Amino acid sequence: MTPLPGGCYCGLIKYTITLEDPESQARTSICHCGNCKKFTGGEHGITTKIPKTAFRITQGMEHVKIHEADNGSGVLLHREFCDTCGGPLLEYGANAGDNIYVFYGTLEDHARGQVEPKGEFFCKLRDPWMPSIEAPTCPNVGAFLPSLHAFDYVFLGEDIPSGDVLDNGYPRNVGSVSD
């Protein structure tokens, strides 16, 4: 088991992610959609997809608040954050199934090195000054990636898997862009 600790900005909330094998059970991706940009206040969002059962808050549960909003495609997205510092912790929605998306920057430094970014979503919306990411290749792509559309996703070191895609060209579990 590999414990990956993290927490909010002010330190009131702490959590642990416990995975048998981070390489096969976690996927960190950068998202360039307008929704992630607006929520994070940055050029992109970056989250690590993990099984819900791997996440446990170890301190400060009373400080966790939830914001719910449409992600721009009619899917209700839940985002959990600290009520004191406002630091985001994780997000999930109906399309996430048994997974949650932990905000990558909330992981402790040594933990982030175990789940480095492996791809990008909504690349056509990447700001022109932002280079694409370069990272190690990721084996077993079929084990944890949904159906993807090549125009909107770059996966490092592997061919992009084919599969059914929504009429708007976005992967089934990613949704569409609100802007």
CSV table of C-alpha atoms in Angstrom, one decimal:
chain,number,residue,atom,x,y,z
A,1,MET,CA,0.0,0.0,0.0
A,2,THR,CA,1.2,3.5,-0.9
A,3,PRO,CA,-0.2,6.3,1.3
A,4,LEU,CA,-0.4,9.7,-0.4
A,5,PRO,CA,-1.0,12.5,2.2
A,6,GLY,CA,-2.5,15.9,1.4
A,7,GLY,CA,-4.6,18.7,2.8
A,8,CYS,CA,-6.0,22.2,2.3
A,9,TYR,CA,-4.0,25.4,2.2
A,10,CYS,CA,-4.4,26.4,5.8
A,11,GLY,CA,-3.8,22.8,7.1
A,12,LEU,CA,-7.1,22.4,9.0
A,13,ILE,CA,-8.1,19.6,6.7
A,14,LYS,CA,-5.8,16.6,6.1
A,15,TYR,CA,-6.4,13.5,4.1
A,16,THR,CA,-4.7,10.3,3.0
A,17,ILE,CA,-5.1,8.4,-0.2
A,18,THR,CA,-4.2,4.7,0.0
A,19,LEU,CA,-3.6,2.8,-3.2
A,20,GLU,CA,-2.2,-0.6,-3.9
A,21,ASP,CA,-0.5,0.7,-7.1
A,22,PRO,CA,-0.7,4.4,-7.9
A,23,GLU,CA,0.5,3.7,-11.5
A,24,SER,CA,-2.6,1.7,-12.3
A,25,GLN,CA,-5.2,3.2,-9.8
A,26,ALA,CA,-4.5,6.9,-10.3
A,27,ARG,CA,-4.6,9.1,-13.3
A,28,THR,CA,-3.5,12.8,-13.1
A,29,SER,CA,-4.6,15.0,-15.9
A,30,ILE,CA,-4.6,18.7,-16.8
A,31,CYS,CA,-7.9,20.1,-18.0
A,32,HIS,CA,-8.1,23.3,-20.1
A,33,CYS,CA,-11.9,23.6,-20.1
A,34,GLY,CA,-13.4,26.9,-19.1
A,35,ASN,CA,-15.1,25.4,-16.1
A,36,CYS,CA,-11.8,24.3,-14.6
A,37,LYS,CA,-10.1,27.6,-15.4
A,38,LYS,CA,-12.8,29.6,-13.7
A,39,PHE,CA,-12.9,27.4,-10.6
A,40,THR,CA,-9.1,27.3,-10.1
A,41,GLY,CA,-8.4,30.9,-11.2
A,42,GLY,CA,-5.6,29.6,-13.4
A,43,GLU,CA,-4.8,28.5,-16.9
A,44,HIS,CA,-6.0,25.0,-16.2
A,45,GLY,CA,-7.2,22.6,-13.6
A,46,ILE,CA,-5.2,19.6,-12.5
A,47,THR,CA,-6.7,16.6,-10.7
A,48,THR,CA,-5.9,13.0,-9.9
A,49,LYS,CA,-8.6,10.5,-10.5
A,50,ILE,CA,-8.7,7.8,-7.8
A,51,PRO,CA,-11.3,5.3,-6.4
A,52,LYS,CA,-13.6,6.9,-3.8
A,53,THR,CA,-12.6,4.1,-1.4
A,54,ALA,CA,-9.0,5.1,-1.4
A,55,PHE,CA,-9.7,8.6,0.0
A,56,ARG,CA,-10.0,9.3,3.8
A,57,ILE,CA,-10.1,12.6,5.6
A,58,THR,CA,-8.0,12.2,8.7
A,59,GLN,CA,-8.4,15.7,10.2
A,60,GLY,CA,-10.9,18.6,9.9
A,61,MET,CA,-14.0,17.0,8.5
A,62,GLU,CA,-16.1,19.7,10.2
A,63,HIS,CA,-14.4,22.3,7.9
A,64,VAL,CA,-15.4,20.5,4.6
A,65,LYS,CA,-18.0,22.4,2.6
A,66,ILE,CA,-19.5,21.4,-0.7
A,67,HIS,CA,-20.4,23.6,-3.7
A,68,GLU,CA,-22.6,22.1,-6.4
A,69,ALA,CA,-23.0,23.5,-9.9
A,70,ASP,CA,-23.7,22.5,-13.5
A,71,ASN,CA,-20.4,21.7,-15.2
A,72,GLY,CA,-21.6,23.3,-18.5
A,73,SER,CA,-23.0,20.1,-20.0
A,74,GLY,CA,-26.0,19.5,-17.7
A,75,VAL,CA,-24.0,17.4,-15.2
A,76,LEU,CA,-24.1,18.4,-11.5
A,77,LEU,CA,-20.5,18.7,-10.3
A,78,HIS,CA,-19.8,18.6,-6.5
A,79,ARG,CA,-16.6,20.3,-5.3
A,80,GLU,CA,-15.4,20.0,-1.7
A,81,PHE,CA,-13.3,22.7,-0.2
A,82,CYS,CA,-12.1,24.1,3.2
A,83,ASP,CA,-14.5,26.6,4.8
A,84,THR,CA,-11.6,28.5,6.3
A,85,CYS,CA,-9.1,29.0,3.6
A,86,GLY,CA,-11.3,28.1,0.6
A,87,GLY,CA,-8.7,25.6,-0.7
A,88,PRO,CA,-10.2,23.0,-3.0
A,89,LEU,CA,-9.9,19.3,-2.1
A,90,LEU,CA,-11.8,17.2,-4.6
A,91,GLU,CA,-14.6,17.1,-7.1
A,92,TYR,CA,-17.0,14.4,-8.4
A,93,GLY,CA,-20.2,14.1,-10.4
A,94,ALA,CA,-22.6,11.5,-11.8
A,95,ASN,CA,-20.1,10.6,-14.5
A,96,ALA,CA,-17.3,9.9,-12.1
A,97,GLY,CA,-18.9,6.6,-11.0
A,98,ASP,CA,-16.9,5.1,-8.1
A,99,ASN,CA,-14.1,7.7,-8.5
A,100,ILE,CA,-13.3,11.1,-7.3
A,101,TYR,CA,-10.9,13.8,-8.6
A,102,VAL,CA,-8.5,15.1,-6.0
A,103,PHE,CA,-6.9,18.5,-6.7
A,104,TYR,CA,-3.3,17.7,-7.4
A,105,GLY,CA,-1.8,20.7,-5.7
A,106,THR,CA,-3.4,19.5,-2.4
A,107,LEU,CA,-1.1,16.5,-2.3
A,108,GLU,CA,2.1,16.8,-0.3
A,109,ASP,CA,5.3,17.3,-2.4
A,110,HIS,CA,6.5,13.7,-2.2
A,111,ALA,CA,3.1,12.3,-3.0
A,112,ARG,CA,2.7,14.4,-6.2
A,113,GLY,CA,5.8,12.7,-7.5
A,114,GLN,CA,4.0,9.4,-7.4
A,115,VAL,CA,1.1,10.5,-9.6
A,116,GLU,CA,2.5,12.9,-12.1
A,117,PRO,CA,0.3,14.2,-15.0
A,118,LYS,CA,-0.1,11.8,-17.9
A,119,GLY,CA,-2.4,13.8,-20.2
A,120,GLU,CA,-4.5,16.8,-21.0
A,121,PHE,CA,-8.2,17.3,-21.7
A,122,PHE,CA,-9.7,20.0,-23.9
A,123,CYS,CA,-6.4,20.8,-25.6
A,124,LYS,CA,-8.0,22.9,-28.2
A,125,LEU,CA,-8.8,25.4,-25.4
A,126,ARG,CA,-5.2,25.5,-24.0
A,127,ASP,CA,-4.1,29.1,-24.0
A,128,PRO,CA,-1.6,29.7,-26.8
A,129,TRP,CA,1.3,30.6,-24.5
A,130,MET,CA,0.9,27.3,-22.5
A,131,PRO,CA,3.1,24.5,-23.8
A,132,SER,CA,1.7,20.9,-23.8
A,133,ILE,CA,3.0,18.8,-20.9
A,134,GLU,CA,5.8,16.3,-21.2
A,135,ALA,CA,5.8,13.4,-18.9
A,136,PRO,CA,6.7,9.7,-18.7
A,137,THR,CA,4.5,7.3,-20.7
A,138,CYS,CA,1.7,5.5,-19.0
A,139,PRO,CA,1.2,1.7,-19.5
A,140,ASN,CA,-2.2,0.0,-19.3
A,141,VAL,CA,-4.0,2.9,-20.8
A,142,GLY,CA,-7.2,0.7,-21.3
A,143,ALA,CA,-7.3,0.0,-17.6
A,144,PHE,CA,-8.4,3.4,-16.5
A,145,LEU,CA,-9.0,5.8,-19.5
A,146,PRO,CA,-12.5,6.4,-20.8
A,147,SER,CA,-13.4,6.6,-24.5
A,148,LEU,CA,-11.5,9.7,-25.7
A,149,HIS,CA,-11.5,12.0,-28.7
A,150,ALA,CA,-8.1,12.7,-30.1
A,151,PHE,CA,-8.8,16.4,-30.7
A,152,ASP,CA,-9.5,17.0,-27.1
A,153,TYR,CA,-7.1,14.7,-25.2
A,154,VAL,CA,-3.4,14.2,-25.4
A,155,PHE,CA,-2.1,11.1,-23.7
A,156,LEU,CA,1.6,10.8,-23.4
A,157,GLY,CA,3.4,7.9,-24.8
A,158,GLU,CA,0.4,5.9,-26.1
A,159,ASP,CA,-2.0,5.9,-28.9
A,160,ILE,CA,-5.3,7.4,-28.0
A,161,PRO,CA,-7.9,4.7,-27.5
A,162,SER,CA,-11.0,4.8,-29.7
A,163,GLY,CA,-14.5,4.4,-28.5
A,164,ASP,CA,-17.9,6.0,-28.4
A,165,VAL,CA,-17.9,9.8,-28.2
A,166,LEU,CA,-20.8,12.2,-27.7
A,167,ASP,CA,-22.1,14.0,-30.7
A,168,ASN,CA,-20.3,17.2,-29.6
A,169,GLY,CA,-17.0,15.3,-29.9
A,170,TYR,CA,-16.2,15.1,-26.2
A,171,PRO,CA,-15.6,11.9,-24.3
A,172,ARG,CA,-18.6,10.5,-22.5
A,173,ASN,CA,-17.4,11.1,-19.0
A,174,VAL,CA,-15.8,14.5,-19.5
A,175,GLY,CA,-18.8,16.6,-20.6
A,176,SER,CA,-18.7,19.6,-22.8
A,177,VAL,CA,-17.3,23.1,-22.4
A,178,SER,CA,-19.5,25.8,-21.1
A,179,ASP,CA,-17.8,28.7,-23.0
